[in-house]
């Protein structure tokens, strides 16, 4: 592991993107009590920045400023909002390399993946800037001769956002872009592990011309305090959260007191099914993409890999060979495909799932061990059964557990046997089977013969306990609008 300190400013073309203060009401500020918290590079273990640690009072000021700024922002034409968002998109892409280095330094994903995330994150700003101009209303034939009925859609109000560490750029833009396009104010609280990407985004938002106060980033180590401020402050009209189902439940309970509108992008437990009529090389390619993207730390990663018995051995052998080509290391280094996990707790969870499987008679085909620091060998384990932890818990790490199955009905039943319902994948070529299975899977997203499904143009979200609502696509702006029915008597 590279023991050298991460001198991030030296790596950047524009060091001013490395901001450590909070962005509140259009100003760069410290905490009232000057508190800060450390941001650590998970690949090297060194502190790369000390970031402003806000409390509820400062966050309340950001919320009040957003409510005030909304008056002017929502009164602008959609085109004016779209032009500023387009400028912001352009700045994100012009600074893609620097933003990616900041992201890799605080989160660990390899630079190539970080660059991909910046482009993915920026695509939501581009997409919803365009959607701003398509917030249509409707007229309805009157129910009485003297009645003229219309429906208009208006910005819901100030939006509070809480996001996780695994996509420190895209999870914020997937929320702030539709909010700002709709004319809302936005106050974002990034994960304490990864605030720098959010602050760099705010530097560019200011340069793009977003009006003071409409967009604030409020880093804090006090997650539950800020969550309570968001749920209790009467100026907040919408809470949008991405993270674990466990935390989602806490926030939903807190939001109930004000009947606060919530959207929730929560945990997953994605099945990845390989039928005996699949193209095995394509299936292996899809499994690698779905399972090992972000070192297995995404909510849509394949968490359970079901392989029909006729192709089980051949698939297992091909997958292990592909896994052994992965290069584990510091994401800032050339050629690295797999970075560290985010924390010691994450390493322990992967170890626990492997240990539990081996205790139940499973076998390691490749990998299986923790490495130095937060690095872990990409792993394939065979002989997995539905009774093992990995069948019901999200691993959130580089473990590919292979389950054997005999029939289509058995595969679908096992795939659906979970409280989650975010993403599912399957590989088959028989058109009847493809049609039956894609309709039978109880998930918000289904990848058929592909392991990568994420794009700004399609609705992203889950069913069951994987969440509420959809992000991205033409649907993604609905959650940031209120519908008003007007009955005019003439
Ligand atoms: N559906 C989706 O699109 C996604 C789902 N996820 C899911 O999230 C999990 C991994 O992310 P992880 O960060 O561990 O999830 P957590 O739920 O622990 O954290 C997510 C965010 O919530 C904050 N938070 C934690 N507790 C509270 C609280 N009581 N009140 C307010 N905020 C709180 C965290 O702050 P802090 O960082 O300070 O702890 C972080 O910013 C996995 O289950 C994954 O499946 C992740 C990404 C996308
Ligand atoms: O945080 C996540 O896991 C993302 O939602 C996954 S994706 O949108 O990048 O696929």
mmCIF file of C-alpha atoms and ligand atoms in Angstrom, residues 162-166 171 174 189-193 223-224 227 241-244 247 250-251 265-268 299 394 396 422 460, ligand 1:
data_model
loop_
_atom_site.group_PDB
_atom_site.id
_atom_site.type_symbol
_atom_site.label_atom_id
_atom_site.label_comp_id
_atom_site.label_asym_id
_atom_site.label_seq_id
_atom_site.Cartn_x
_atom_site.Cartn_y
_atom_site.Cartn_z
ATOM 1 C CA UNK A 162 -28.775 13.138 2.460
ATOM 2 C CA UNK A 163 -26.411 11.026 0.372
ATOM 3 C CA UNK A 164 -23.954 8.106 0.802
ATOM 4 C CA UNK A 165 -20.216 7.831 0.296
ATOM 5 C CA UNK A 166 -20.155 5.356 -2.604
ATOM 6 C CA UNK A 171 -25.932 10.723 -5.838
ATOM 7 C CA UNK A 174 -29.339 12.933 -9.219
ATOM 8 C CA UNK A 189 -25.626 16.998 3.417
ATOM 9 C CA UNK A 190 -22.956 14.658 1.947
ATOM 10 C CA UNK A 191 -21.651 11.547 3.715
ATOM 11 C CA UNK A 192 -18.973 12.369 6.290
ATOM 12 C CA UNK A 193 -16.518 10.068 4.492
ATOM 13 C CA UNK A 223 -25.539 12.841 10.734
ATOM 14 C CA UNK A 224 -28.526 12.273 13.000
ATOM 15 C CA UNK A 227 -31.333 14.576 9.725
ATOM 16 C CA UNK A 241 -32.292 10.174 0.817
ATOM 17 C CA UNK A 242 -29.955 7.599 -0.644
ATOM 18 C CA UNK A 243 -28.389 5.061 1.638
ATOM 19 C CA UNK A 244 -29.200 1.981 3.677
ATOM 20 C CA UNK A 247 -31.331 4.645 7.894
ATOM 21 C CA UNK A 250 -35.269 6.139 10.721
ATOM 22 C CA UNK A 251 -35.766 9.118 8.426
ATOM 23 C CA UNK A 265 -33.158 5.123 -2.689
ATOM 24 C CA UNK A 266 -32.243 2.317 -0.295
ATOM 25 C CA UNK A 267 -30.489 -1.013 -0.062
ATOM 26 C CA UNK A 268 -30.436 -3.819 -2.580
ATOM 27 C CA UNK A 299 -26.737 -0.740 -4.347
ATOM 28 C CA UNK A 394 -26.172 -7.049 1.088
ATOM 29 C CA UNK A 396 -21.370 -4.403 -0.352
ATOM 30 C CA UNK A 422 -33.969 -2.645 -6.498
ATOM 31 C CA UNK A 460 -33.867 4.444 -11.272
HETATM 32 N N1 LIG B 1 -30.621 2.787 -3.682
HETATM 33 C C1 LIG B 1 -29.522 3.445 -3.975
HETATM 34 O O1 LIG B 1 -29.429 4.163 -4.998
HETATM 35 C C2 LIG B 1 -28.349 3.376 -3.050
HETATM 36 C C3 LIG B 1 -28.392 2.663 -1.853
HETATM 37 N N2 LIG B 1 -27.291 2.612 -1.030
HETATM 38 C C4 LIG B 1 -27.304 1.786 0.176
HETATM 39 O O2 LIG B 1 -26.639 2.472 1.272
HETATM 40 C C5 LIG B 1 -25.812 1.545 1.996
HETATM 41 C C6 LIG B 1 -24.372 1.977 1.937
HETATM 42 O O3 LIG B 1 -24.265 3.312 2.215
HETATM 43 P P1 LIG B 1 -24.046 3.809 3.712
HETATM 44 O O4 LIG B 1 -23.386 5.116 3.655
HETATM 45 O O5 LIG B 1 -23.449 2.760 4.569
HETATM 46 O O6 LIG B 1 -25.536 3.998 4.212
HETATM 47 P P2 LIG B 1 -25.982 4.797 5.506
HETATM 48 O O7 LIG B 1 -27.430 4.700 5.476
HETATM 49 O O8 LIG B 1 -25.265 4.443 6.741
HETATM 50 O O9 LIG B 1 -25.534 6.340 5.214
HETATM 51 C C7 LIG B 1 -26.089 7.046 4.158
HETATM 52 C C8 LIG B 1 -26.109 8.520 4.549
HETATM 53 O O10 LIG B 1 -27.003 8.693 5.622
HETATM 54 C C9 LIG B 1 -26.348 9.348 6.715
HETATM 55 N N3 LIG B 1 -26.954 8.896 7.954
HETATM 56 C C10 LIG B 1 -26.685 7.780 8.657
HETATM 57 N N4 LIG B 1 -27.505 7.699 9.738
HETATM 58 C C11 LIG B 1 -28.298 8.815 9.713
HETATM 59 C C12 LIG B 1 -29.349 9.332 10.545
HETATM 60 N N5 LIG B 1 -29.757 8.681 11.639
HETATM 61 N N6 LIG B 1 -29.948 10.497 10.194
HETATM 62 C C13 LIG B 1 -29.545 11.166 9.084
HETATM 63 N N7 LIG B 1 -28.554 10.736 8.260
HETATM 64 C C14 LIG B 1 -27.943 9.569 8.577
HETATM 65 C C15 LIG B 1 -24.900 8.968 6.555
HETATM 66 O O11 LIG B 1 -24.094 9.896 7.239
HETATM 67 P P3 LIG B 1 -22.599 9.453 7.691
HETATM 68 O O12 LIG B 1 -21.842 9.264 6.462
HETATM 69 O O13 LIG B 1 -22.086 10.605 8.480
HETATM 70 O O14 LIG B 1 -22.756 8.207 8.497
HETATM 71 C C16 LIG B 1 -24.753 9.038 5.035
HETATM 72 O O15 LIG B 1 -24.611 10.386 4.641
HETATM 73 C C17 LIG B 1 -26.019 0.215 1.356
HETATM 74 O O16 LIG B 1 -27.067 -0.460 2.016
HETATM 75 C C18 LIG B 1 -26.470 0.553 -0.067
HETATM 76 O O17 LIG B 1 -27.242 -0.452 -0.645
HETATM 77 C C19 LIG B 1 -26.137 3.300 -1.290
HETATM 78 C C20 LIG B 1 -26.072 4.031 -2.474
HETATM 79 C C21 LIG B 1 -27.142 4.084 -3.435
#
